[in-house]
Coordinates of C-alpha atoms in Angstrom, one line a residue:
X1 CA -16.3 46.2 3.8
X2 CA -15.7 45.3 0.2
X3 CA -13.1 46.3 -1.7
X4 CA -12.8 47.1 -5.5
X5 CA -10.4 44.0 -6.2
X6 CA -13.5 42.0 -4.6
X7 CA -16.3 42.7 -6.6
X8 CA -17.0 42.8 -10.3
X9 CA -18.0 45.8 -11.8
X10 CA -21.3 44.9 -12.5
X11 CA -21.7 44.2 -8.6
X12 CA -21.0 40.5 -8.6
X13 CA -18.9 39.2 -5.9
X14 CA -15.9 37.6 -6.8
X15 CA -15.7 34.2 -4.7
X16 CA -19.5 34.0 -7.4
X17 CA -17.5 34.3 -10.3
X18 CA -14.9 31.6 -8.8
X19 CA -18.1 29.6 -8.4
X20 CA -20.3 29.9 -11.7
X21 CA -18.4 27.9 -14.2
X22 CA -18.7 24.6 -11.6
X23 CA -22.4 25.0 -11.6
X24 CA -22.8 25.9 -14.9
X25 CA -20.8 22.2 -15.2
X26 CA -22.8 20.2 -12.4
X27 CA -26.0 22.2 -14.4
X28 CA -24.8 20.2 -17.8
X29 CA -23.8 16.6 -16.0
X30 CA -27.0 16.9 -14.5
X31 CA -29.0 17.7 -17.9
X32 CA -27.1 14.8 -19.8
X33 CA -28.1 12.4 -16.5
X34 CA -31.5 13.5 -16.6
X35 CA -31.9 13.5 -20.8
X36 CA -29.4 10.2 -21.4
X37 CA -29.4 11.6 -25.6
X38 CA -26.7 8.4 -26.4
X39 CA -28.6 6.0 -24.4
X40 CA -31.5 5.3 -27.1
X41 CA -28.3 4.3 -29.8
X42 CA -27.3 1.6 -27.4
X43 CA -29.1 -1.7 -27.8
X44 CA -26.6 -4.7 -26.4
X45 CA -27.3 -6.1 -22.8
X46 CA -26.1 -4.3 -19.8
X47 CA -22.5 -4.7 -18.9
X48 CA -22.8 -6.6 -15.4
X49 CA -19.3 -7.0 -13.4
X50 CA -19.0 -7.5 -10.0
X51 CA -15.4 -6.9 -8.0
X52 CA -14.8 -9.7 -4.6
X53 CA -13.2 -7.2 -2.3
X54 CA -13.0 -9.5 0.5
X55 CA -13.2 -13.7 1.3
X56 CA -14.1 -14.5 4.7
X57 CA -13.9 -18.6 5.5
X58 CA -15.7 -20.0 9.0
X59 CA -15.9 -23.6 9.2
X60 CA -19.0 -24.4 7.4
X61 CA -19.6 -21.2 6.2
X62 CA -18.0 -18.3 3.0
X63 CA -18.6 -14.6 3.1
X64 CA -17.8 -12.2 0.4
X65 CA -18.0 -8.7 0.0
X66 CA -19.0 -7.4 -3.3
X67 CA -18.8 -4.4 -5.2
X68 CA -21.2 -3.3 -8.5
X69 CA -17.8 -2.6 -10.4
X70 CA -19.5 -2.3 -14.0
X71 CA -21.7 0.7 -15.4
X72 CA -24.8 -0.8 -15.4
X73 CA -27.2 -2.3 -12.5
X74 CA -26.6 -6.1 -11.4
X75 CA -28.8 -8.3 -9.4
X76 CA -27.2 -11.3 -8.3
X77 CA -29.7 -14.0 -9.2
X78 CA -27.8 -17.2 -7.8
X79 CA -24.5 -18.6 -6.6
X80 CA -22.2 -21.7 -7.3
X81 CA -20.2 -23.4 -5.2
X82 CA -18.1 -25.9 -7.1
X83 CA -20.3 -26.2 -9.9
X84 CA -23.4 -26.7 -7.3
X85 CA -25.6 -24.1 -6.8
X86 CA -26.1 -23.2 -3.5
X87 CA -28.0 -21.3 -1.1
X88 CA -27.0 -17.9 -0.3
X89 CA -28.2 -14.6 1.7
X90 CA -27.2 -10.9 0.6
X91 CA -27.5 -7.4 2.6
X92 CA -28.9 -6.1 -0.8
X93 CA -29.1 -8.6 -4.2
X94 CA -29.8 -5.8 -6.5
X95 CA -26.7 -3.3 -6.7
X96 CA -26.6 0.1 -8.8
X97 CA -23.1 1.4 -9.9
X98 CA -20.4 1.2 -6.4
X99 CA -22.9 -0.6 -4.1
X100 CA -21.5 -2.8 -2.2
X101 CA -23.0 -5.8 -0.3
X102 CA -22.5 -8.9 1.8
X103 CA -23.0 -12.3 0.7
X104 CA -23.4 -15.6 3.1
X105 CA -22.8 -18.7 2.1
X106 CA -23.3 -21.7 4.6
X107 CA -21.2 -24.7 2.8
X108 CA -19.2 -27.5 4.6
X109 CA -15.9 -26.9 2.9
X110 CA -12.5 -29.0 3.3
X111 CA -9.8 -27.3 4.4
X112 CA -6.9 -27.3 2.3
X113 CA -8.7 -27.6 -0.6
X114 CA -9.6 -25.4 -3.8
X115 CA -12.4 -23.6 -4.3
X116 CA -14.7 -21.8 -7.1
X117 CA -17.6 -19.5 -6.1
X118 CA -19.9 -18.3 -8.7
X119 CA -22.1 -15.3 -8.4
X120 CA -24.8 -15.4 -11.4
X121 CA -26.7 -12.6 -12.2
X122 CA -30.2 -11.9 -13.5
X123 CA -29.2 -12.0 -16.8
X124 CA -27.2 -15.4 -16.5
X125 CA -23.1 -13.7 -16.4
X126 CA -21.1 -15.9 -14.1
X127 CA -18.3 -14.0 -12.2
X128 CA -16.3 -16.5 -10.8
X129 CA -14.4 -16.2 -7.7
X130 CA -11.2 -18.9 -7.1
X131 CA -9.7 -19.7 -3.3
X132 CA -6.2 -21.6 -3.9
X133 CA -6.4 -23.2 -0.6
X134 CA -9.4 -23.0 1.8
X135 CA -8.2 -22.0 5.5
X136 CA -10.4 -20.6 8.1
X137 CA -9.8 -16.9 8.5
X138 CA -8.0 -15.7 11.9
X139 CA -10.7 -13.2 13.8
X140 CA -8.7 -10.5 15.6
X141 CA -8.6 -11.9 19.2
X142 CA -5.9 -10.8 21.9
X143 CA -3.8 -14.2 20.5
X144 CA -4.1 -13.7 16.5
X145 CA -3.2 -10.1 17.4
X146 CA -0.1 -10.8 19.4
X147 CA 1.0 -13.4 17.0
X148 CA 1.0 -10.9 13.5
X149 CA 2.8 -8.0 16.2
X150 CA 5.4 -10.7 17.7
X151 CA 5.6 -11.7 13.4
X152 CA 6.2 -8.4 12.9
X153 CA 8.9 -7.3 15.3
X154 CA 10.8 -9.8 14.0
X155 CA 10.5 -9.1 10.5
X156 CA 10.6 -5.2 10.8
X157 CA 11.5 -3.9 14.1
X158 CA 14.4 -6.2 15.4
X159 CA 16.0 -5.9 11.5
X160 CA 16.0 -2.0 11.6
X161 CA 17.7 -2.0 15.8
X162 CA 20.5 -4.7 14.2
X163 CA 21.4 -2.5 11.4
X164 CA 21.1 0.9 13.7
X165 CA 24.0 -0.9 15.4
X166 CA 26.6 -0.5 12.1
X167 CA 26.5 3.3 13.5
X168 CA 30.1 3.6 15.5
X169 CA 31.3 1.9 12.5
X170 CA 30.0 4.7 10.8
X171 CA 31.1 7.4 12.6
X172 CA 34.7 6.5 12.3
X173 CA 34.4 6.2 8.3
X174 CA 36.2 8.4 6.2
X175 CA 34.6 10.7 3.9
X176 CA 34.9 8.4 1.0
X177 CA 33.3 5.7 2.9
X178 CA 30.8 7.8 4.0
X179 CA 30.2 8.7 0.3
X180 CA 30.1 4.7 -0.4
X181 CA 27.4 4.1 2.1
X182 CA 25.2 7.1 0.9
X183 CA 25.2 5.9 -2.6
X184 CA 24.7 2.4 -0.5
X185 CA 21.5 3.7 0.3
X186 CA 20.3 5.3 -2.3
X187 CA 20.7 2.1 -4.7
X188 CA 19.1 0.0 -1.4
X189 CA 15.8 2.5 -1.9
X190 CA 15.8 2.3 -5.6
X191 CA 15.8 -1.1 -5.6
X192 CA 12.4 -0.8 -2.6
X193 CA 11.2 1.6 -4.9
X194 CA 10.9 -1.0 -7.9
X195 CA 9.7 -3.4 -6.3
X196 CA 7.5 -1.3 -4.1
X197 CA 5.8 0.3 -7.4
X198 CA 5.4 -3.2 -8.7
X199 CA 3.3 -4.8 -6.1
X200 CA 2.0 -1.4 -6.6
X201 CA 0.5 -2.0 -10.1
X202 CA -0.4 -5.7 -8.9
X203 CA -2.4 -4.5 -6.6
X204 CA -4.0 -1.8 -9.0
X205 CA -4.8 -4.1 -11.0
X206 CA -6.7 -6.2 -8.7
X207 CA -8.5 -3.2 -7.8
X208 CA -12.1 -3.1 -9.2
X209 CA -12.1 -0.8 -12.4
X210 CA -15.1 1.4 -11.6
X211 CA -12.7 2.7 -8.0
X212 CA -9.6 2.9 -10.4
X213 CA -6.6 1.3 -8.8
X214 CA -4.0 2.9 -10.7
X215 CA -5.5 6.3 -10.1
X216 CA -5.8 5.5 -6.0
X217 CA -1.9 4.5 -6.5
X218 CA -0.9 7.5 -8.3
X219 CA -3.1 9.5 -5.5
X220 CA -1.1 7.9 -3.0
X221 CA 2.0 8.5 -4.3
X222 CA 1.2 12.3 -4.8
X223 CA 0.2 12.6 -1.3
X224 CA 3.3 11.1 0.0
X225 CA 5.8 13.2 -2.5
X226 CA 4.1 16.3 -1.3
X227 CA 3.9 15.5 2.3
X228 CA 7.6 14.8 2.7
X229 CA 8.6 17.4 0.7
X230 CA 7.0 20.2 3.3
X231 CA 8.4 18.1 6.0
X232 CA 11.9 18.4 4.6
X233 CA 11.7 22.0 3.9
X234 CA 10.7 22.6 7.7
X235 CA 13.9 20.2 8.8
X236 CA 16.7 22.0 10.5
X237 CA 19.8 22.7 7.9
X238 CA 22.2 23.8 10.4
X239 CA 25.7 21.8 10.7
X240 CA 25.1 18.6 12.8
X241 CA 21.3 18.7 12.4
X242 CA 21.0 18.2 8.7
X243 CA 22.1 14.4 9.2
X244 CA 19.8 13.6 11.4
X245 CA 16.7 15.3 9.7
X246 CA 18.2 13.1 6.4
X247 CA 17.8 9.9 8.8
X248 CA 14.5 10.5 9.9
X249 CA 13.6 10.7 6.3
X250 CA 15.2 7.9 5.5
X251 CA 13.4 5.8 8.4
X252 CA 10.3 7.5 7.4
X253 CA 10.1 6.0 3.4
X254 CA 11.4 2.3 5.0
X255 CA 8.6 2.4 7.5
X256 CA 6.0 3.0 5.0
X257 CA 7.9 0.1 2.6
X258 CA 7.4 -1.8 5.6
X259 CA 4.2 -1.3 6.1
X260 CA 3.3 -2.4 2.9
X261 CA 5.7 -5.8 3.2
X262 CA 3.1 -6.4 6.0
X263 CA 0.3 -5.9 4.7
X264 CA 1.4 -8.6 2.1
X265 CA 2.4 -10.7 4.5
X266 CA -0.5 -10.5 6.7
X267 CA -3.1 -11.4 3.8
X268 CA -1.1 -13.9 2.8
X269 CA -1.8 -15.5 6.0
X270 CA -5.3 -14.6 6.5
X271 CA -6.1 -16.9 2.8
X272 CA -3.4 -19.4 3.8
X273 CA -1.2 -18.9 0.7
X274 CA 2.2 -18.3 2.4
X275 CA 4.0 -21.0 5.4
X276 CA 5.7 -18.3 7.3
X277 CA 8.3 -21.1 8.5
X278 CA 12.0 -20.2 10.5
X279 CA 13.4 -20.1 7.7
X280 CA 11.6 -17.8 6.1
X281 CA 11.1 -15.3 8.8
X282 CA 15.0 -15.0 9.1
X283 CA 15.2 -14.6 5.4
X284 CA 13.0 -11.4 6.2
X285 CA 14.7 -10.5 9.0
X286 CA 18.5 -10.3 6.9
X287 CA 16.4 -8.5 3.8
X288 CA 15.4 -5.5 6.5
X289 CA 19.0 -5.7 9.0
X290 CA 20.7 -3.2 5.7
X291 CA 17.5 -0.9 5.9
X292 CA 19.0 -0.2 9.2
X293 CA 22.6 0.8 7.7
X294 CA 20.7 2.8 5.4
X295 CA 19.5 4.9 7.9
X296 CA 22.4 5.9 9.5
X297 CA 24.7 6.2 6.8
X298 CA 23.5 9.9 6.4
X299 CA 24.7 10.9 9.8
X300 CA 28.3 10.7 8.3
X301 CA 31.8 10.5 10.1
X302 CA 33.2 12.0 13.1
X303 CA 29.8 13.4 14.0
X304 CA 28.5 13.8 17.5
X305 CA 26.4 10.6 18.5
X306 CA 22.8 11.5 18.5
X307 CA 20.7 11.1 21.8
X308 CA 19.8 7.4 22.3
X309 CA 16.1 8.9 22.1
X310 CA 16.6 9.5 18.2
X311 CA 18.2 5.7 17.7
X312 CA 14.5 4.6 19.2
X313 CA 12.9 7.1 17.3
X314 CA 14.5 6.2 13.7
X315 CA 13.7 2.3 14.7
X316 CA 10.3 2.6 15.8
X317 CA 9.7 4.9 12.3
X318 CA 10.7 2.1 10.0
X319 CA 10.0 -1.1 11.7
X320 CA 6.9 -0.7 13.5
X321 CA 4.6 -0.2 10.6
X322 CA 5.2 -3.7 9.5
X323 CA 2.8 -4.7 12.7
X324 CA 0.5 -2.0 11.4
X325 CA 0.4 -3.6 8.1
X326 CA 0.3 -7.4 9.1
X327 CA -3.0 -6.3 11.2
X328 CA -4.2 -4.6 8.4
X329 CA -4.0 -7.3 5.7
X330 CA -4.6 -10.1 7.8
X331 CA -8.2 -8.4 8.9
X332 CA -9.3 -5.2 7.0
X333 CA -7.4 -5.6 3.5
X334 CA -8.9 -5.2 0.0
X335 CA -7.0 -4.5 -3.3
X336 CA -7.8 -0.9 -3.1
X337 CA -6.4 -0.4 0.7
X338 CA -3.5 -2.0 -0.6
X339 CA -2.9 0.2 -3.8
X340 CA -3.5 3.2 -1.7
X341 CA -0.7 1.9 0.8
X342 CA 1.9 1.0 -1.9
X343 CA 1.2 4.4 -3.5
X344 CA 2.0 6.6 -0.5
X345 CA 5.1 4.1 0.2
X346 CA 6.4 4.5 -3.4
X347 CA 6.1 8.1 -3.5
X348 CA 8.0 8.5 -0.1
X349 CA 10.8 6.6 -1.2
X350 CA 11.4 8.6 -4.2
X351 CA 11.2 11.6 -2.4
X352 CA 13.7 10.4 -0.3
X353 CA 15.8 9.0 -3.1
X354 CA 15.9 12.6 -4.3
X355 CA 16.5 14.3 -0.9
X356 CA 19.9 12.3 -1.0
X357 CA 21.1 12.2 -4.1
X358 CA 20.5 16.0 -4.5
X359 CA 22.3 16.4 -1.3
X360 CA 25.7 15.4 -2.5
X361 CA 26.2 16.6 -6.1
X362 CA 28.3 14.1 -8.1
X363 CA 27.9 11.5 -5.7
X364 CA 26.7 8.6 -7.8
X365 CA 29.2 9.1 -10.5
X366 CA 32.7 9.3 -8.9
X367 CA 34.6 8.1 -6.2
X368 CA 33.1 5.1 -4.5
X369 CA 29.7 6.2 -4.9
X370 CA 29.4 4.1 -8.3
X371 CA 30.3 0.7 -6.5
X372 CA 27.9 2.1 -3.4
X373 CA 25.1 2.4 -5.6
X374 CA 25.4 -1.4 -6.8
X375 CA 26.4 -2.7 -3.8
X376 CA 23.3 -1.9 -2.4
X377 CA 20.8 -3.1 -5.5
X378 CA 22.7 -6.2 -4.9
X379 CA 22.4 -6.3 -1.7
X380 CA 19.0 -5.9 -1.5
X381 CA 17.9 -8.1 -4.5
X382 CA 20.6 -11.0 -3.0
X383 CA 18.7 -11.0 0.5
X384 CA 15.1 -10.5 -1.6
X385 CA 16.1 -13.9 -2.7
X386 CA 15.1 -15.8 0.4
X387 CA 12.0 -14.1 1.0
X388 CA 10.8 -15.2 -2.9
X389 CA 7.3 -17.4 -2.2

């Protein structure tokens, strides 16, 4: 039956009226499509631009995925290969606006070694494509896949178990301490915030302009604001809980931090630009051991110990998404995947920033919370040090 509140009074339902103005606005895009009025003022050639989303290297042969990233058409007419043109094969030459396609290039090149791919179009714009150092691409076999999850445990998950063990240290704290390791955190996930929003905006920019990267970022990071703010509000308050839900919180922005550090550090391998030696992966391994400390300093002092089931829980939260992310970029990464990722991992860890510092009024401006908060942007920025490639 329906009601008054319903329907219009001239007998027009109201989810109609909710609907008319978006077609009276698809009705006008479609007339302006159809009509193009501007299009006749416009005489200068077509603005071709094509985005590389993806280099594949085989021995002997390239692959690249393209994307139309411009307004107009673009048919790719030829391709150079260090200055030579070369023979080539695409799923579909001719793109319109977004269309992506699949280009095979069968040339014997040396490993090690620089170099510049060309794609010319019809109308004779060369978009030029650099590889720093030609390696061959890993293929995700059982080995390649074992060797970016063993890389990852021991640059996210083994990190996060060390630093769960500063908790009995914890627990016997005092409340200024406590206060100290809070503001700890806090500066520890400012400081992953920065640098989280700048590879962020690296990685936007990257992104080809018609998708938008700094829109997908911003997207991201909405998402993950919102989403952790409705998880937080459903988190049990009650004395003795409210730590724990703060922990989980904390594990759950450093997880997707994480996952973004490996997604870095997997496409870094895939194009060969980063020598994951010892030395390095230790210098990894110390960076992530405080994120551990971080999540347990919300527990506070003198509180019961937590079920060994949450210490596996909180660990698994923040370190295992670095194997999820060295997967990812070492063999389904492109510059808008990664935006996306370093979106939703800087909005979490504002949210959670806020969640902490909100949860202790004061904290950051008296008592030891001050020396807290820059102990842990050292901290972190000290240890970031031997990680710098």
């Amino acid at each position: 039956m329906t009601t008054v509140a319903e329907t219009s009074s001239a007998g027009v339902p109201q989810w109609l009226r909710w609907l008319l103005p978006l077609a009276l606005v698809g009705v006008m895009a479609g007339v302006l499509t159809f009509l193009d009025p501007i299009g006749w003022l416009r005489e200068a050639p077509p603005i071709e631009s094509v985005a590389i989303e993806r280099t594949v290297l085989e021995e002997g042969h390239v692959r690249l995925s393209v994307r139309n990233d411009g307004p107009d058409p673009v048919t790719i007419a030829q391709v150079l290969v260090d200055d030579t043109y070369w023979n080539f094969t695409a799923t579909d030459s001719q793109l319109d606006r977004l269309e992506a396609s699949t280009i095979d290039i069968d040339y014997p090149w040396d490993e090690g070694l620089p170099l510049t791919i060309g794609l010319v179009t019809e109308t004779g714009v060369v978009i030029e494509h650099e590889i720093e150092a030609a390696v061959v691409t890993p293929q995700p076999d059982a080995r390649i896949l074992g060797i970016y999850a063993l890389l990852g445990i021991y640059i996210g998950v083994i990190p996060i178990a060390v630093g769960l063990l500063w908790w009995p240290a914890l627990r016997r704290a005092g409340d200024r301490w406590i206060a100290f390791f809070l503001a700890f955190t806090i500066g520890l996930l400012a400081f992953l915030l920065v640098d989280t929003v700048a590879e962020g905006l690296e990685l936007s920019a990257a992104t080809g302009s018609a998708l938008d990267g700094l829109g997908l970022f911003a997207v991201g990071a909405a998402l993950a604001v919102i989403a952790l703010s409705a998880i937080s509000e459903r988190l049990p308050k009650g004395a003795g809980k409210a730590g724990l839900a703060f922990a989980y919180l904390v594990a759950a922005g450093i997880g997707l931090h994480n996952l973004g550090e490996g997604l870095a550090v997997g496409t870094a391998l895939a194009v060969g630009e980063l020598g994951l030696g010892t030395s390095l992966v230790l210098g990894f391994a110390l960076h992530n051991t405080t994120e551990g400390l971080a999540i347990v300093a919300p527990f506070g002092s003198n509180a019961k110990r937590p079920a060994i089931r949450h210490f596996i829980a909180l660990g698994a939260i923040a370190g295992v998404p670095t194997i999820a992310g060295a997967w990812m970029g070492g063999f389904a990464y492109n510059p808008a995947v990664g935006a996306v990722a370093f979106g939703v991992a800087a909005g979490a860890i504002a949210q959670v920033v806020w969640q902490i510092a909100t949860s202790r009024p004061g904290m950051l401006s008296k008592g030891l919370g001050p020396l807290g908060f820059v102990a842990g942007l050292l901290t972190m920025y000290a240890t970031g040090l031997l990680v710098a490639a």
